[in-house]
PDB file of C-alpha atoms in Angstrom:
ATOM      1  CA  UNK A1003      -4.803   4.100  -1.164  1.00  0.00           C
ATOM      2  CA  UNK A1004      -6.530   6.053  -3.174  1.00  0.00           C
ATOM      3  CA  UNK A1005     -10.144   4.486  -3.011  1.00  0.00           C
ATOM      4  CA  UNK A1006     -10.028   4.480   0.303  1.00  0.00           C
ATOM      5  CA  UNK A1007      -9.416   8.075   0.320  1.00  0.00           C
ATOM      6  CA  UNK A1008     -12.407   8.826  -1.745  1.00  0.00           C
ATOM      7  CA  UNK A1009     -14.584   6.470   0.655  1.00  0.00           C
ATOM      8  CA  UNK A1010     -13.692   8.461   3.142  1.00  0.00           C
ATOM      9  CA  UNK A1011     -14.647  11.873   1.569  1.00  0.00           C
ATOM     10  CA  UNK A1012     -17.848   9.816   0.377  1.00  0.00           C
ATOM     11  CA  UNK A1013     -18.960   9.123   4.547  1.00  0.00           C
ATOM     12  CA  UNK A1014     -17.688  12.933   5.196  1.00  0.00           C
ATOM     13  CA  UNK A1015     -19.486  14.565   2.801  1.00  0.00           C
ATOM     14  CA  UNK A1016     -22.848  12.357   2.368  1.00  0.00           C
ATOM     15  CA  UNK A1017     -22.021  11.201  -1.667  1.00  0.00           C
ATOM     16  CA  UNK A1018     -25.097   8.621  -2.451  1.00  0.00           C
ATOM     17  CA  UNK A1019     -23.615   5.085  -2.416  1.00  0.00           C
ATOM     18  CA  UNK A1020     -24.492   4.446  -6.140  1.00  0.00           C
ATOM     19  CA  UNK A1021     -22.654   8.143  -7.057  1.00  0.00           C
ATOM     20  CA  UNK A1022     -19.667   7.097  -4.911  1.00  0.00           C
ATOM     21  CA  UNK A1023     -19.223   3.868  -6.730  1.00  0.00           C
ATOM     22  CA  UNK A1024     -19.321   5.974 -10.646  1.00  0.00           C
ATOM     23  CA  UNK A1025     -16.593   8.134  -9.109  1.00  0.00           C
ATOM     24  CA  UNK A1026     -14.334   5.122  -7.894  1.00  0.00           C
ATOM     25  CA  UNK A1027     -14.712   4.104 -11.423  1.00  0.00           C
ATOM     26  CA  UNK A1028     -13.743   7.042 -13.025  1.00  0.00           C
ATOM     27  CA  UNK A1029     -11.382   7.777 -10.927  1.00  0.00           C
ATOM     28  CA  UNK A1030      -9.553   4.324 -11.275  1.00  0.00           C
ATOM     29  CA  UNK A1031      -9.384   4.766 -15.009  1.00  0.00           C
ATOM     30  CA  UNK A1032      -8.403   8.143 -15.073  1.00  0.00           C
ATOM     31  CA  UNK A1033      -5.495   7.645 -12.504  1.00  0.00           C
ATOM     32  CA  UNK A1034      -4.603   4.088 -14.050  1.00  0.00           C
ATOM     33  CA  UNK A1035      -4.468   6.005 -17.096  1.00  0.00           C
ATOM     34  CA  UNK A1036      -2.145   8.475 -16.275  1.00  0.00           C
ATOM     35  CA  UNK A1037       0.319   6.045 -14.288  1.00  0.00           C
ATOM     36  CA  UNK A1038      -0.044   3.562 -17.919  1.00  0.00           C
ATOM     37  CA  UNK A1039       1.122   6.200 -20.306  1.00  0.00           C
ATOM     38  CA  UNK A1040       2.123   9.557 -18.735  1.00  0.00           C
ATOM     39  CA  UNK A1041       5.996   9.025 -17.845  1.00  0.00           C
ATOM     40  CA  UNK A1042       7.552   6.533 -20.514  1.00  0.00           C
ATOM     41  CA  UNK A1043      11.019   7.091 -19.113  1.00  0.00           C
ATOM     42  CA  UNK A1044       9.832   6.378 -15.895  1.00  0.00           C
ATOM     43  CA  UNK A1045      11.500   8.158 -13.082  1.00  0.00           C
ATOM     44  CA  UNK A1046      10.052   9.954  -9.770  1.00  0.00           C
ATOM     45  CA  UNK A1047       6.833  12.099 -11.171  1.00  0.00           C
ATOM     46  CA  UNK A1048       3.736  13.100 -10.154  1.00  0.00           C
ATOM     47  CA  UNK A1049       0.297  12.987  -9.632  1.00  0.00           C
ATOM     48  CA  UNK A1050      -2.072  14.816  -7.394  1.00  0.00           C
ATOM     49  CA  UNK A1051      -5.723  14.509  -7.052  1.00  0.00           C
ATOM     50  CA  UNK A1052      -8.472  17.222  -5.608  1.00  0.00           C
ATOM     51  CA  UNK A1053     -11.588  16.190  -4.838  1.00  0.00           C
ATOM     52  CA  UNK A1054     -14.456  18.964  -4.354  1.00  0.00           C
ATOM     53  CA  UNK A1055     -17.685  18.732  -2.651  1.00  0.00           C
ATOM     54  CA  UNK A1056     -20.415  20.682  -3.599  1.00  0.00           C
ATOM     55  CA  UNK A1057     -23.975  20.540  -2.549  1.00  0.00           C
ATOM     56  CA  UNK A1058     -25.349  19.324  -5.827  1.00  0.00           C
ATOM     57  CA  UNK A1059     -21.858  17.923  -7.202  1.00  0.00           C
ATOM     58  CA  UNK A1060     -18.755  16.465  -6.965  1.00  0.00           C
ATOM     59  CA  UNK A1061     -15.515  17.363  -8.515  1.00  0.00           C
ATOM     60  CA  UNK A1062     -12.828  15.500  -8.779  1.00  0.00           C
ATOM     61  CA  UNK A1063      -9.299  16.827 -10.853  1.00  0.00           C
ATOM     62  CA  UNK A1064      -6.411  14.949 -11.606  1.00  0.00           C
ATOM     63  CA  UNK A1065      -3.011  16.506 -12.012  1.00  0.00           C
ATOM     64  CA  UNK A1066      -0.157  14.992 -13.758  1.00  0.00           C
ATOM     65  CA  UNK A1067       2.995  16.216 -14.942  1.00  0.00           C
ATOM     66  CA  UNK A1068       3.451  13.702 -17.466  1.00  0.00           C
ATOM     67  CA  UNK A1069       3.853  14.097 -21.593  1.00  0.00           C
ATOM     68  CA  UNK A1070       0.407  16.050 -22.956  1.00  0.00           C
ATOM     69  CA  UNK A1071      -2.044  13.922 -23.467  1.00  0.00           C
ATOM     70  CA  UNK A1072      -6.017  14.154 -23.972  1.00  0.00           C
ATOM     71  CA  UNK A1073      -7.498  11.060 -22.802  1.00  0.00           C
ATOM     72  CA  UNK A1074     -10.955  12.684 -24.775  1.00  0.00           C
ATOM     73  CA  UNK A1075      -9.139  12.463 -27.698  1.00  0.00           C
ATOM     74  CA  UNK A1076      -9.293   8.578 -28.025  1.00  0.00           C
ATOM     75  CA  UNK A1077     -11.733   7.514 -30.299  1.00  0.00           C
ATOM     76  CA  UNK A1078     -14.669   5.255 -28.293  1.00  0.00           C
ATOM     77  CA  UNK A1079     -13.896   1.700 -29.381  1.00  0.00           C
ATOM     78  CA  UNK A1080     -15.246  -0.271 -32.101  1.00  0.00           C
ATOM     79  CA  UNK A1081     -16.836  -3.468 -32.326  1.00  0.00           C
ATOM     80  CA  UNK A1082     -17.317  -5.231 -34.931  1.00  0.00           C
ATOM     81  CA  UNK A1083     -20.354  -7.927 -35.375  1.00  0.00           C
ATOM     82  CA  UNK A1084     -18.389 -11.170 -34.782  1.00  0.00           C
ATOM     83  CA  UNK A1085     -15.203 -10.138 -33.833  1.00  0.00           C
ATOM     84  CA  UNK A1086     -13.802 -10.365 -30.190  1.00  0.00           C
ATOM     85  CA  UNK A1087     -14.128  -6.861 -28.544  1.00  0.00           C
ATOM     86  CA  UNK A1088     -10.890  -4.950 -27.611  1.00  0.00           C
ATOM     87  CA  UNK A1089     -10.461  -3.239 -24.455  1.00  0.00           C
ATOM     88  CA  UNK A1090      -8.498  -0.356 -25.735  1.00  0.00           C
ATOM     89  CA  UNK A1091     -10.420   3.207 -24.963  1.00  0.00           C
ATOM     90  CA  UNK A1092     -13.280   1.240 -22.950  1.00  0.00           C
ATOM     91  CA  UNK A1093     -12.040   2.535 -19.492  1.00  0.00           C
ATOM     92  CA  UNK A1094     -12.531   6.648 -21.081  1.00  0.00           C
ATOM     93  CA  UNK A1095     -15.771   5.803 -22.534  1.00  0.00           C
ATOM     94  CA  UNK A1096     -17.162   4.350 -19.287  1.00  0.00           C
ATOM     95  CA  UNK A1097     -15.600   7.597 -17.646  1.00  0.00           C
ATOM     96  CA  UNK A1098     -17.374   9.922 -20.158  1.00  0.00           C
ATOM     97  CA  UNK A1099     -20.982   7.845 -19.391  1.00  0.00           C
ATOM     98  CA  UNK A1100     -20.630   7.619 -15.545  1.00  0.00           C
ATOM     99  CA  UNK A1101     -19.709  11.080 -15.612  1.00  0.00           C
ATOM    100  CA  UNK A1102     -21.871  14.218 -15.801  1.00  0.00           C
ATOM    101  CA  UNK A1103     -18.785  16.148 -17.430  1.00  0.00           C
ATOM    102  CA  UNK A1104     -15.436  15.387 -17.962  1.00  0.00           C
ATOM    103  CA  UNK A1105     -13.043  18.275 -19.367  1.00  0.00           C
ATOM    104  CA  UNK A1106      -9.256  17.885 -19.995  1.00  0.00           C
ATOM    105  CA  UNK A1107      -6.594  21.270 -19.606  1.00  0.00           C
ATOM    106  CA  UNK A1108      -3.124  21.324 -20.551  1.00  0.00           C
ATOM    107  CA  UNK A1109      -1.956  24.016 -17.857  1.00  0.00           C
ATOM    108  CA  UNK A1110       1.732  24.874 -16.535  1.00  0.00           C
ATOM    109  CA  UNK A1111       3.094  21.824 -18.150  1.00  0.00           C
ATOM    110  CA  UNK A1112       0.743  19.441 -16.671  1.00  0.00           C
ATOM    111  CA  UNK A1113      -2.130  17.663 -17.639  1.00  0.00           C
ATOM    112  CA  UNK A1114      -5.663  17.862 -15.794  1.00  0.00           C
ATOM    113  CA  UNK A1115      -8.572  15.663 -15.514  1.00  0.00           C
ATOM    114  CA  UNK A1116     -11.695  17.171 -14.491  1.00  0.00           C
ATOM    115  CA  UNK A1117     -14.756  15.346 -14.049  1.00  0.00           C
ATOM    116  CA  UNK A1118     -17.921  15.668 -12.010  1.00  0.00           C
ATOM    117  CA  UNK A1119     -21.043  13.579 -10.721  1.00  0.00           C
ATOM    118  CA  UNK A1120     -24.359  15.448 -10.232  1.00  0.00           C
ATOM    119  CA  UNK A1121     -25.628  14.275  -6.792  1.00  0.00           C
ATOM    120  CA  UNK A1122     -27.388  15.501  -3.683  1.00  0.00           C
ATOM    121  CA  UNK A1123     -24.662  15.513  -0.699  1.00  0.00           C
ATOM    122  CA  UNK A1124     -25.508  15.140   2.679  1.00  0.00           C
ATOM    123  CA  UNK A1125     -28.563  14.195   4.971  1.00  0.00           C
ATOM    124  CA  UNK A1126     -31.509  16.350   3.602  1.00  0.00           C
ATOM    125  CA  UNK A1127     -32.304  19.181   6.264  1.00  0.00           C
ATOM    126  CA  UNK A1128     -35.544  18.711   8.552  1.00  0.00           C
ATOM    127  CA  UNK A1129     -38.350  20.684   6.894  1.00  0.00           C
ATOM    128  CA  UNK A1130     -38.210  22.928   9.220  1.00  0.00           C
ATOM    129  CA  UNK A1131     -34.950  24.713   8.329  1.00  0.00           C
ATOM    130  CA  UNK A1132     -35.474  24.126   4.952  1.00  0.00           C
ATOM    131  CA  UNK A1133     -38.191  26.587   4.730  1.00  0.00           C
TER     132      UNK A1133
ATOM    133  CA  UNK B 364      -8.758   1.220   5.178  1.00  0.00           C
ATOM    134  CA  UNK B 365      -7.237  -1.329   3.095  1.00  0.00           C
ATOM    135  CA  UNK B 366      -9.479  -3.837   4.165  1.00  0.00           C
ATOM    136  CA  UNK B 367     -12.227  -2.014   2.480  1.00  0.00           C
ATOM    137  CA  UNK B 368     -10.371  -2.206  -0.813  1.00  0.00           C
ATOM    138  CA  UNK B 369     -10.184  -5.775  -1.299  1.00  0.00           C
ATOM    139  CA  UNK B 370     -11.036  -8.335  -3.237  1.00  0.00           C
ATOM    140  CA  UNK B 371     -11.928 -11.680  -2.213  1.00  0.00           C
ATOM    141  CA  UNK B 372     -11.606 -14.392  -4.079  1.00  0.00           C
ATOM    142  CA  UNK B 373     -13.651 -17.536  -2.583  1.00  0.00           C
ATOM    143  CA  UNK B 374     -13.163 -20.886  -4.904  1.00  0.00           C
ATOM    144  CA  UNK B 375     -15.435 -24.133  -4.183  1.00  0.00           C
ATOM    145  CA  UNK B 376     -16.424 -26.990  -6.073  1.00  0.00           C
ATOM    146  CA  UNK B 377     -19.735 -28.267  -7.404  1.00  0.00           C
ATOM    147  CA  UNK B 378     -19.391 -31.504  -8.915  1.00  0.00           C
ATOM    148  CA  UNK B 379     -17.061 -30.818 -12.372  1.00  0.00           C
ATOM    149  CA  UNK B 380     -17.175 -27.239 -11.686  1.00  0.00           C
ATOM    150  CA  UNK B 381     -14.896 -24.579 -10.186  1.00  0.00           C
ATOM    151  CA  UNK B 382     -16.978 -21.640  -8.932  1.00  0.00           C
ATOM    152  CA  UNK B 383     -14.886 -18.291  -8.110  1.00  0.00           C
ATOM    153  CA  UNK B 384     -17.103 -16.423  -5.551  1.00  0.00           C
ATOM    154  CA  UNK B 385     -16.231 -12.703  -5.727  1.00  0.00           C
ATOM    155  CA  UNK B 386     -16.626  -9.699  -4.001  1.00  0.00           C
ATOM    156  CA  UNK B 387     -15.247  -6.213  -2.836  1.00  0.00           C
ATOM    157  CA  UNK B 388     -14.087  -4.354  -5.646  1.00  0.00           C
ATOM    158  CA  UNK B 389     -11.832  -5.202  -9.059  1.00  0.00           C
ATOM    159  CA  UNK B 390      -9.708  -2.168 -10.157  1.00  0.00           C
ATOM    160  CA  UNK B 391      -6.225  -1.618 -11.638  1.00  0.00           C
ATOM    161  CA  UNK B 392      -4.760  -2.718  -8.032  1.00  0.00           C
ATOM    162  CA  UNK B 393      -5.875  -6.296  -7.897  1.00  0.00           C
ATOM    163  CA  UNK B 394      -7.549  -7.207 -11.455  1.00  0.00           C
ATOM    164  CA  UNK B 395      -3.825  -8.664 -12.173  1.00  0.00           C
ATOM    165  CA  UNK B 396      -4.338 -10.399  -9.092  1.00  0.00           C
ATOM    166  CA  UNK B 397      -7.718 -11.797 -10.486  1.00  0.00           C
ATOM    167  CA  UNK B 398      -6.561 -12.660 -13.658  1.00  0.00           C
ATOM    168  CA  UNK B 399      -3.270 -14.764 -12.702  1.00  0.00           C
ATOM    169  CA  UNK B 400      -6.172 -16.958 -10.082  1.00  0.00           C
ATOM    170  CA  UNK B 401      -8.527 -17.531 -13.341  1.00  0.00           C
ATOM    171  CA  UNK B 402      -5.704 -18.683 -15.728  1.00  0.00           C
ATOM    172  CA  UNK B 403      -3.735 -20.221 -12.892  1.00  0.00           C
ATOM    173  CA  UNK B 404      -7.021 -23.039 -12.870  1.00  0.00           C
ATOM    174  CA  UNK B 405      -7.327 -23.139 -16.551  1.00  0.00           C
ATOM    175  CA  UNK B 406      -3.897 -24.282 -16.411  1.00  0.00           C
ATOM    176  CA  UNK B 407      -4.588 -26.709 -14.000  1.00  0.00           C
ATOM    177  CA  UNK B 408      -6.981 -28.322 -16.454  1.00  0.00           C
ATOM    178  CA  UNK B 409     -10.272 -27.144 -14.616  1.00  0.00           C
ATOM    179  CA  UNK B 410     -13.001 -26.996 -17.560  1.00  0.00           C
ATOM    180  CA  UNK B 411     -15.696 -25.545 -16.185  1.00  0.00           C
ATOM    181  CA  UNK B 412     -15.059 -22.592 -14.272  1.00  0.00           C
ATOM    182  CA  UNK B 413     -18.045 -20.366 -12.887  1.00  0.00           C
ATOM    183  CA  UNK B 414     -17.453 -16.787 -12.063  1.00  0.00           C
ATOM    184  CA  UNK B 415     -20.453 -15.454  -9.428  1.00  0.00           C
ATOM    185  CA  UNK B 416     -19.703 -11.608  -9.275  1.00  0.00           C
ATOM    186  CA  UNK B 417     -22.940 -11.324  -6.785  1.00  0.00           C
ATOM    187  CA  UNK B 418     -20.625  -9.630  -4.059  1.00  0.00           C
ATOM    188  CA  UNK B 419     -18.629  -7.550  -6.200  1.00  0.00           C
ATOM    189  CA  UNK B 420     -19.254  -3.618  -5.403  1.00  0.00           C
ATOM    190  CA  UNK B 421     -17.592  -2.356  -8.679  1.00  0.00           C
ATOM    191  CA  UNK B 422     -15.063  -3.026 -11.108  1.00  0.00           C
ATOM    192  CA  UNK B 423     -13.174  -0.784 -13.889  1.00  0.00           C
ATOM    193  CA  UNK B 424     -11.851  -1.649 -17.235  1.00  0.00           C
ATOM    194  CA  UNK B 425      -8.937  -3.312 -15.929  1.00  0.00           C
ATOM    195  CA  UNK B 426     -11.081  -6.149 -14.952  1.00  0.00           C
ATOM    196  CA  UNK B 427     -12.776  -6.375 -18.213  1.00  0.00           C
ATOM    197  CA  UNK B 428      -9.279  -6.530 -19.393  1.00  0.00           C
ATOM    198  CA  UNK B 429      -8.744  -9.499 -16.827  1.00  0.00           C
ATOM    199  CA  UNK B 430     -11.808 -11.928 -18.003  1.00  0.00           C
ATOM    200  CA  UNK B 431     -10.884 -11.144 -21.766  1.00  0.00           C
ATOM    201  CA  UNK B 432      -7.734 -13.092 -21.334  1.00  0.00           C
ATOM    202  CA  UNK B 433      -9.132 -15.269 -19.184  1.00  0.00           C
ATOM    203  CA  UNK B 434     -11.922 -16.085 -21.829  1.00  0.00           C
ATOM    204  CA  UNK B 435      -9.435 -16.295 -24.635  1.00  0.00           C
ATOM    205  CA  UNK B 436      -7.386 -18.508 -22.234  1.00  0.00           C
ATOM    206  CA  UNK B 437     -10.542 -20.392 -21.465  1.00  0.00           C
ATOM    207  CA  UNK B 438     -11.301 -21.333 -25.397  1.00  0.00           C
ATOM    208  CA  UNK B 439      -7.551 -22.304 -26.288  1.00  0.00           C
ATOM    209  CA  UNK B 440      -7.694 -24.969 -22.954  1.00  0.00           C
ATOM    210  CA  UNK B 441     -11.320 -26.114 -24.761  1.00  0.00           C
ATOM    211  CA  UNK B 442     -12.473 -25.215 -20.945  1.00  0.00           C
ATOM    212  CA  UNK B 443     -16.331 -23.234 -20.688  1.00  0.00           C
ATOM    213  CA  UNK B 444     -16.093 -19.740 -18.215  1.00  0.00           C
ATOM    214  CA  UNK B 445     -19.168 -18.248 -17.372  1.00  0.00           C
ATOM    215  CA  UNK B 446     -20.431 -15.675 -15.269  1.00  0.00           C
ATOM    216  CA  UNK B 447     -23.430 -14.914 -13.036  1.00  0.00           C
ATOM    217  CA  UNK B 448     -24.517 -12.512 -11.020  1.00  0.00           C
ATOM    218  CA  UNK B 449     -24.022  -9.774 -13.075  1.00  0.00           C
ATOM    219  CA  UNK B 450     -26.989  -7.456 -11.321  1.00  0.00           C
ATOM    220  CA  UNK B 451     -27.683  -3.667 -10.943  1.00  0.00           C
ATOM    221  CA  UNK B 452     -24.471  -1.258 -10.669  1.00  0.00           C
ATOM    222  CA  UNK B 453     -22.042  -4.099 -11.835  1.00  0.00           C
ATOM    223  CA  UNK B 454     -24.628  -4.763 -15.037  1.00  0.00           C
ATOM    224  CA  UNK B 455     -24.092  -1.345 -15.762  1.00  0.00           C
ATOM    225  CA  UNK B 456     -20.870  -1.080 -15.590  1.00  0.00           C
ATOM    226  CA  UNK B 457     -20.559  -4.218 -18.075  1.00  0.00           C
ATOM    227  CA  UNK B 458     -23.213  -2.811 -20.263  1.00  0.00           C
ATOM    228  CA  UNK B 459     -21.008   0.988 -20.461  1.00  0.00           C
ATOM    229  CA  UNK B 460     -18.048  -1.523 -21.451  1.00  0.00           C
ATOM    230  CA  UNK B 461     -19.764  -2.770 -24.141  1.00  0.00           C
ATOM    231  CA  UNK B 462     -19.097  -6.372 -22.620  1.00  0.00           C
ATOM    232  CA  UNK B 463     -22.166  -7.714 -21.962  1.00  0.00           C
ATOM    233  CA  UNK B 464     -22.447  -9.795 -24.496  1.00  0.00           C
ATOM    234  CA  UNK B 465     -18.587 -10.701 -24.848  1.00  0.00           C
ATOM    235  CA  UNK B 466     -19.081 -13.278 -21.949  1.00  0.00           C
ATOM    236  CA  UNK B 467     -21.514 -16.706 -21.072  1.00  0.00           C
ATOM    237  CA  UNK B 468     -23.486 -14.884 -18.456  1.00  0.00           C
ATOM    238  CA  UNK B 469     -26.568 -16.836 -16.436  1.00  0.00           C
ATOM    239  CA  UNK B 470     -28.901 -14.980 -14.801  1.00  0.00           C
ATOM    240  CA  UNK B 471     -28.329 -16.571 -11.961  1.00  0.00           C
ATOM    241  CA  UNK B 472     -25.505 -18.827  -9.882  1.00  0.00           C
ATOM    242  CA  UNK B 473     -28.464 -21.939  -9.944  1.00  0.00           C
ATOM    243  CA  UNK B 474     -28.908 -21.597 -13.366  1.00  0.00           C
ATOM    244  CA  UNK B 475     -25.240 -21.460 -14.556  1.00  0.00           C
ATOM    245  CA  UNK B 476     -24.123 -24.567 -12.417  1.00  0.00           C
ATOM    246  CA  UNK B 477     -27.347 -26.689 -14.452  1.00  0.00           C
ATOM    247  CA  UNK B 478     -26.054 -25.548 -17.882  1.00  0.00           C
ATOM    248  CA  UNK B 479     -22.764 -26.158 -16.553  1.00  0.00           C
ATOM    249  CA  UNK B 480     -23.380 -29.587 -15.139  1.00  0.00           C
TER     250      UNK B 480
END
């Protein structure tokens, strides 16, 4: 499961609760994303996913080998005073808000997600060491 | 480690009204899950039907997807859905959706079951 994988690397690496919970987000609607619309014939594909720890940031790609696609492309949706709101785009918007930056490649025939959450990782040092 | 992925869904009754106690988290893995419960007691005539989200950790657009249909189900059954605790992360999260104000939410579970009631 894939959130529980990034819980995991949340505990290992120290990722602030709140900055976990952005990342599960993202990370849901990227990877939802790619399973809704990459492969339209279907078939055996795939998709991989790195996640990165820095100590002021976490990175997380998403590789897919599906049809190109820019996911940044899609226009933010649009409401309109009175009508019912549509859920189309919503999940990318909330991706490019929870998000510090979020950059899409088309490389070797495969698509990549990168985003990243600004946050402090790990138990701060004792003063002492910091100095 | 699956355990920490789920979503519970806890129903009860107060008086006419069906209250859905959440929590965990709703993403693209169980919001179908989520949304067959909801229309599942619209279609068995409930007509009040409180959502409390106070235990839910997150949720994505695939559960905002879920409680759309659930609404629209909701208002074609002539049955009232509304929501409450909606607080900090999860506020957010509807608020980045732009879904705030698509749903009946109280401010908190007390107050929704009196303008229920």
């Amino acid at each position: 499961m894939l959130s529980a994988a990034l819980d995991r690397f949340g505990v290992e690496h120290g990722v602030p609760r709140e900055s976990l919970v952005d990342l599960q987000v993202a990370l849901d609607e990227i990877v939802s994303n790619v399973i809704k619309y990459a492969w339209p014939e279907g078939g055996t594909r795939e998709v991989s996913v790195r996640m990165t720890a820095r100590k002021d940031a976490v990175d997380i790609e998403v590789i897919d080998d599906g049809e190109a696609f820019n996911p940044l492309s899609v226009a933010p949706p649009k409401r309109s005073p009175g009508r019912k709101p549509r859920i189309g785009g919503v999940g990318i918007h909330m991706v490019k808000q929870l998000m510090d930056r979020v950059e899409y490649a088309r490389t070797d025939g495969r698509n990549h997600m990168i985003f990243t959450k600004r946050c402090i990782l790990g138990v701060p040092p004792p003063i002492e060491e910091a100095r | 480690m699956t355990s920490g992925n789920a979503l519970t869904i806890a129903e009860s009754r107060s008086g006419a009204v069906c209250v859905v106690a959440l929590s965990g988290r709703i993403d693209s893995t169980n919001a179908e899950q989520l949304m067959l419960r909801l229309t599942q007691l619209l279609s068995a005539e409930e007509k009040a039907v409180l959502v409390d989200f106070g235990g839910v950790l997150y949720l994505t657009s695939a559960a905002f997807r879920a409680l759309l249909v659930t609404a629209d189900e909701a208002e074609r059954n002539g049955a009232r859905f509304v929501l409450c605790g909606v607080v900090g992360q999860v506020r957010e999260l509807f608020e980045m959706g732009g879904l705030l104000d698509a749903f009946t939410i109280h401010g908190s579970y007390d107050e929704a079951l009196a303008r229920l009631g």
